[in-house]
């Protein structure tokens, strides 16, 4: 699978892969439209840890009682 920009829109391309070249892992290649600096590693990992912790903490917190 590949991604490309056409104007302001992002499109995806798909292709069939020969069986002998298939792998159980999926990889994506996506070039940035504009180059960007690598974020500060400490701030980036803090953001990821906070985001994942918040998301995991909210899984399965809903309960609906339709029994009357």
mmCIF file of N, CA and C in Angstrom:
data_model
loop_
_atom_site.group_PDB
_atom_site.id
_atom_site.type_symbol
_atom_site.label_atom_id
_atom_site.label_comp_id
_atom_site.label_asym_id
_atom_site.label_seq_id
_atom_site.Cartn_x
_atom_site.Cartn_y
_atom_site.Cartn_z
ATOM 1 N N UNK A 1 0.848 -1.151 0.000
ATOM 2 C CA UNK A 1 0.000 0.000 0.000
ATOM 3 C C UNK A 1 0.901 1.223 0.000
ATOM 4 N N UNK A 2 0.543 2.183 -0.784
ATOM 5 C CA UNK A 2 1.299 3.427 -0.835
ATOM 6 C C UNK A 2 0.359 4.610 -0.758
ATOM 7 N N UNK A 3 0.866 5.710 -0.267
ATOM 8 C CA UNK A 3 0.081 6.927 -0.144
ATOM 9 C C UNK A 3 0.728 8.017 -0.973
ATOM 10 N N UNK A 4 -0.093 8.908 -1.528
ATOM 11 C CA UNK A 4 0.447 10.035 -2.269
ATOM 12 C C UNK A 4 -0.541 11.190 -2.211
ATOM 13 N N UNK A 5 -0.006 12.390 -2.339
ATOM 14 C CA UNK A 5 -0.829 13.593 -2.344
ATOM 15 C C UNK A 5 -1.109 14.009 -3.777
ATOM 16 N N UNK A 6 -2.327 14.449 -4.020
ATOM 17 C CA UNK A 6 -2.709 15.084 -5.273
ATOM 18 C C UNK A 6 -3.399 16.376 -4.856
ATOM 19 N N UNK A 7 -2.669 17.489 -4.967
ATOM 20 C CA UNK A 7 -3.192 18.747 -4.441
ATOM 21 C C UNK A 7 -3.242 18.664 -2.926
ATOM 22 N N UNK A 8 -4.409 18.945 -2.352
ATOM 23 C CA UNK A 8 -4.577 18.884 -0.898
ATOM 24 C C UNK A 8 -5.158 17.564 -0.429
ATOM 25 N N UNK A 9 -5.367 16.617 -1.330
ATOM 26 C CA UNK A 9 -5.995 15.349 -0.953
ATOM 27 C C UNK A 9 -4.955 14.233 -0.873
ATOM 28 N N UNK A 10 -5.180 13.335 0.073
ATOM 29 C CA UNK A 10 -4.306 12.183 0.257
ATOM 30 C C UNK A 10 -4.985 10.956 -0.340
ATOM 31 N N UNK A 11 -4.298 10.252 -1.213
ATOM 32 C CA UNK A 11 -4.833 9.062 -1.863
ATOM 33 C C UNK A 11 -3.995 7.846 -1.480
ATOM 34 N N UNK A 12 -4.581 6.677 -1.635
ATOM 35 C CA UNK A 12 -3.882 5.424 -1.347
ATOM 36 C C UNK A 12 -3.870 4.556 -2.597
ATOM 37 N N UNK A 13 -2.767 3.845 -2.794
ATOM 38 C CA UNK A 13 -2.647 2.890 -3.898
ATOM 39 C C UNK A 13 -2.516 1.499 -3.306
ATOM 40 N N UNK A 14 -3.116 0.542 -3.974
ATOM 41 C CA UNK A 14 -2.979 -0.865 -3.569
ATOM 42 C C UNK A 14 -2.434 -1.650 -4.740
ATOM 43 N N UNK A 15 -1.741 -2.708 -4.421
ATOM 44 C CA UNK A 15 -1.206 -3.580 -5.461
ATOM 45 C C UNK A 15 -1.204 -5.007 -4.938
ATOM 46 N N UNK A 16 -1.310 -5.946 -5.848
ATOM 47 C CA UNK A 16 -1.218 -7.354 -5.471
ATOM 48 C C UNK A 16 0.258 -7.729 -5.318
ATOM 49 N N UNK A 17 0.546 -8.498 -4.287
ATOM 50 C CA UNK A 17 1.916 -8.935 -4.019
ATOM 51 C C UNK A 17 1.994 -10.427 -4.303
ATOM 52 N N UNK A 18 3.009 -10.861 -5.045
ATOM 53 C CA UNK A 18 3.160 -12.297 -5.296
ATOM 54 C C UNK A 18 3.268 -13.066 -3.978
ATOM 55 N N UNK A 19 2.726 -14.260 -3.944
ATOM 56 C CA UNK A 19 2.686 -15.073 -2.729
ATOM 57 C C UNK A 19 4.068 -15.263 -2.114
ATOM 58 N N UNK A 20 5.090 -15.476 -2.929
ATOM 59 C CA UNK A 20 6.432 -15.716 -2.391
ATOM 60 C C UNK A 20 7.038 -14.457 -1.760
ATOM 61 N N UNK A 21 6.486 -13.287 -2.050
ATOM 62 C CA UNK A 21 7.002 -12.037 -1.480
ATOM 63 C C UNK A 21 6.192 -11.557 -0.283
ATOM 64 N N UNK A 22 5.108 -12.248 0.058
ATOM 65 C CA UNK A 22 4.247 -11.796 1.148
ATOM 66 C C UNK A 22 4.903 -12.027 2.501
ATOM 67 N N UNK A 23 4.566 -11.160 3.430
ATOM 68 C CA UNK A 23 5.092 -11.219 4.790
ATOM 69 C C UNK A 23 3.913 -11.022 5.734
ATOM 70 N N UNK A 24 4.007 -11.547 6.954
ATOM 71 C CA UNK A 24 2.893 -11.399 7.886
ATOM 72 C C UNK A 24 2.829 -9.993 8.477
ATOM 73 N N UNK A 25 3.864 -9.180 8.289
ATOM 74 C CA UNK A 25 3.875 -7.805 8.776
ATOM 75 C C UNK A 25 3.431 -6.864 7.671
ATOM 76 N N UNK A 26 2.724 -5.823 8.036
ATOM 77 C CA UNK A 26 2.290 -4.808 7.084
ATOM 78 C C UNK A 26 3.154 -3.575 7.266
ATOM 79 N N UNK A 27 3.661 -3.044 6.164
ATOM 80 C CA UNK A 27 4.455 -1.824 6.231
ATOM 81 C C UNK A 27 3.836 -0.769 5.332
ATOM 82 N N UNK A 28 4.002 0.469 5.723
ATOM 83 C CA UNK A 28 3.497 1.598 4.950
ATOM 84 C C UNK A 28 4.653 2.538 4.665
ATOM 85 N N UNK A 29 4.655 3.094 3.474
ATOM 86 C CA UNK A 29 5.617 4.125 3.117
ATOM 87 C C UNK A 29 4.813 5.359 2.771
ATOM 88 N N UNK A 30 5.083 6.444 3.473
ATOM 89 C CA UNK A 30 4.342 7.679 3.218
ATOM 90 C C UNK A 30 5.302 8.847 3.323
ATOM 91 N N UNK A 31 5.586 9.479 2.201
ATOM 92 C CA UNK A 31 6.446 10.654 2.200
ATOM 93 C C UNK A 31 5.667 11.843 2.744
ATOM 94 N N UNK A 32 6.358 12.684 3.491
ATOM 95 C CA UNK A 32 5.725 13.899 3.988
ATOM 96 C C UNK A 32 5.586 14.899 2.856
ATOM 97 N N UNK A 33 4.497 15.626 2.881
ATOM 98 C CA UNK A 33 4.319 16.660 1.869
ATOM 99 C C UNK A 33 5.351 17.759 2.087
ATOM 100 N N UNK A 34 5.593 18.094 3.333
ATOM 101 C CA UNK A 34 6.608 19.081 3.688
ATOM 102 C C UNK A 34 7.541 18.436 4.708
ATOM 103 N N UNK A 35 8.825 18.685 4.566
ATOM 104 C CA UNK A 35 9.756 18.088 5.521
ATOM 105 C C UNK A 35 9.532 18.694 6.902
ATOM 106 N N UNK A 36 9.797 17.905 7.914
ATOM 107 C CA UNK A 36 9.601 18.353 9.291
ATOM 108 C C UNK A 36 10.768 17.869 10.137
ATOM 109 N N UNK A 37 11.057 18.624 11.182
ATOM 110 C CA UNK A 37 12.123 18.225 12.087
ATOM 111 C C UNK A 37 11.640 17.085 12.967
ATOM 112 N N UNK A 38 12.575 16.261 13.395
ATOM 113 C CA UNK A 38 12.259 15.187 14.324
ATOM 114 C C UNK A 38 11.895 15.818 15.663
ATOM 115 N N UNK A 39 10.799 15.385 16.298
ATOM 116 C CA UNK A 39 10.423 15.986 17.583
ATOM 117 C C UNK A 39 11.414 15.613 18.684
ATOM 118 N N UNK A 40 11.426 16.407 19.736
ATOM 119 C CA UNK A 40 12.248 16.109 20.901
ATOM 120 C C UNK A 40 11.828 14.749 21.433
ATOM 121 N N UNK A 41 12.774 13.839 21.588
ATOM 122 C CA UNK A 41 12.459 12.456 21.953
ATOM 123 C C UNK A 41 11.771 12.355 23.314
ATOM 124 N N UNK A 42 12.225 13.133 24.296
ATOM 125 C CA UNK A 42 11.590 13.088 25.623
ATOM 126 C C UNK A 42 10.131 13.533 25.560
ATOM 127 N N UNK A 43 9.882 14.646 24.882
ATOM 128 C CA UNK A 43 8.509 15.149 24.776
ATOM 129 C C UNK A 43 7.627 14.197 23.978
ATOM 130 N N UNK A 44 8.186 13.619 22.921
ATOM 131 C CA UNK A 44 7.403 12.717 22.073
ATOM 132 C C UNK A 44 7.024 11.441 22.822
ATOM 133 N N UNK A 45 7.974 10.845 23.530
ATOM 134 C CA UNK A 45 7.658 9.617 24.270
ATOM 135 C C UNK A 45 6.702 9.906 25.426
ATOM 136 N N UNK A 46 6.816 11.073 26.057
ATOM 137 C CA UNK A 46 5.876 11.455 27.112
ATOM 138 C C UNK A 46 4.465 11.571 26.531
ATOM 139 N N UNK A 47 4.363 12.184 25.348
ATOM 140 C CA UNK A 47 3.071 12.310 24.677
ATOM 141 C C UNK A 47 2.483 10.931 24.363
ATOM 142 N N UNK A 48 3.302 10.027 23.818
ATOM 143 C CA UNK A 48 2.809 8.687 23.490
ATOM 144 C C UNK A 48 2.362 7.935 24.734
ATOM 145 N N UNK A 49 3.163 7.984 25.785
ATOM 146 C CA UNK A 49 2.810 7.272 27.016
ATOM 147 C C UNK A 49 1.524 7.820 27.620
ATOM 148 N N UNK A 50 1.371 9.139 27.618
ATOM 149 C CA UNK A 50 0.155 9.751 28.158
ATOM 150 C C UNK A 50 -1.048 9.390 27.306
ATOM 151 N N UNK A 51 -0.895 9.451 25.992
ATOM 152 C CA UNK A 51 -2.010 9.145 25.090
ATOM 153 C C UNK A 51 -2.441 7.693 25.218
ATOM 154 N N UNK A 52 -1.473 6.780 25.228
ATOM 155 C CA UNK A 52 -1.807 5.362 25.333
ATOM 156 C C UNK A 52 -2.408 5.041 26.691
ATOM 157 N N UNK A 53 -1.856 5.633 27.740
ATOM 158 C CA UNK A 53 -2.398 5.400 29.078
ATOM 159 C C UNK A 53 -3.815 5.907 29.210
ATOM 160 N N UNK A 54 -4.094 7.062 28.643
ATOM 161 C CA UNK A 54 -5.440 7.619 28.687
ATOM 162 C C UNK A 54 -6.402 6.743 27.894
ATOM 163 N N UNK A 55 -5.986 6.294 26.718
ATOM 164 C CA UNK A 55 -6.854 5.462 25.874
ATOM 165 C C UNK A 55 -7.137 4.107 26.490
ATOM 166 N N UNK A 56 -6.119 3.480 27.046
ATOM 167 C CA UNK A 56 -6.294 2.161 27.657
ATOM 168 C C UNK A 56 -7.178 2.268 28.893
ATOM 169 N N UNK A 57 -7.048 3.369 29.637
ATOM 170 C CA UNK A 57 -7.854 3.564 30.831
ATOM 171 C C UNK A 57 -9.331 3.745 30.539
ATOM 172 N N UNK A 58 -9.668 4.098 29.319
ATOM 173 C CA UNK A 58 -11.065 4.343 28.963
ATOM 174 C C UNK A 58 -11.722 3.183 28.233
ATOM 175 N N UNK A 59 -11.024 2.112 28.019
ATOM 176 C CA UNK A 59 -11.592 0.957 27.326
ATOM 177 C C UNK A 59 -12.530 0.218 28.268
ATOM 178 N N UNK A 60 -13.726 -0.073 27.808
ATOM 179 C CA UNK A 60 -14.666 -0.886 28.567
ATOM 180 C C UNK A 60 -15.292 -0.188 29.759
ATOM 181 N N UNK A 61 -15.437 1.120 29.699
ATOM 182 C CA UNK A 61 -16.005 1.857 30.814
ATOM 183 C C UNK A 61 -17.497 2.134 30.645
ATOM 184 N N UNK A 62 -18.099 1.671 29.578
ATOM 185 C CA UNK A 62 -19.516 1.948 29.340
ATOM 186 C C UNK A 62 -20.362 0.724 29.648
ATOM 187 N N UNK A 63 -21.516 0.981 30.269
ATOM 188 C CA UNK A 63 -22.442 -0.097 30.587
ATOM 189 C C UNK A 63 -23.850 0.413 30.337
ATOM 190 N N UNK A 64 -24.601 -0.307 29.547
ATOM 191 C CA UNK A 64 -25.978 0.076 29.243
ATOM 192 C C UNK A 64 -26.916 -0.977 29.815
ATOM 193 N N UNK A 65 -27.875 -0.535 30.605
ATOM 194 C CA UNK A 65 -28.842 -1.440 31.217
ATOM 195 C C UNK A 65 -30.170 -1.278 30.491
ATOM 196 N N UNK A 66 -30.441 -2.186 29.549
ATOM 197 C CA UNK A 66 -31.686 -2.143 28.779
ATOM 198 C C UNK A 66 -32.740 -3.070 29.358
ATOM 199 N N UNK A 67 -32.546 -3.516 30.567
ATOM 200 C CA UNK A 67 -33.472 -4.489 31.152
ATOM 201 C C UNK A 67 -34.680 -3.826 31.818
ATOM 202 N N UNK A 68 -34.853 -2.541 31.659
ATOM 203 C CA UNK A 68 -36.076 -1.964 32.184
ATOM 204 C C UNK A 68 -35.856 -0.833 33.048
#
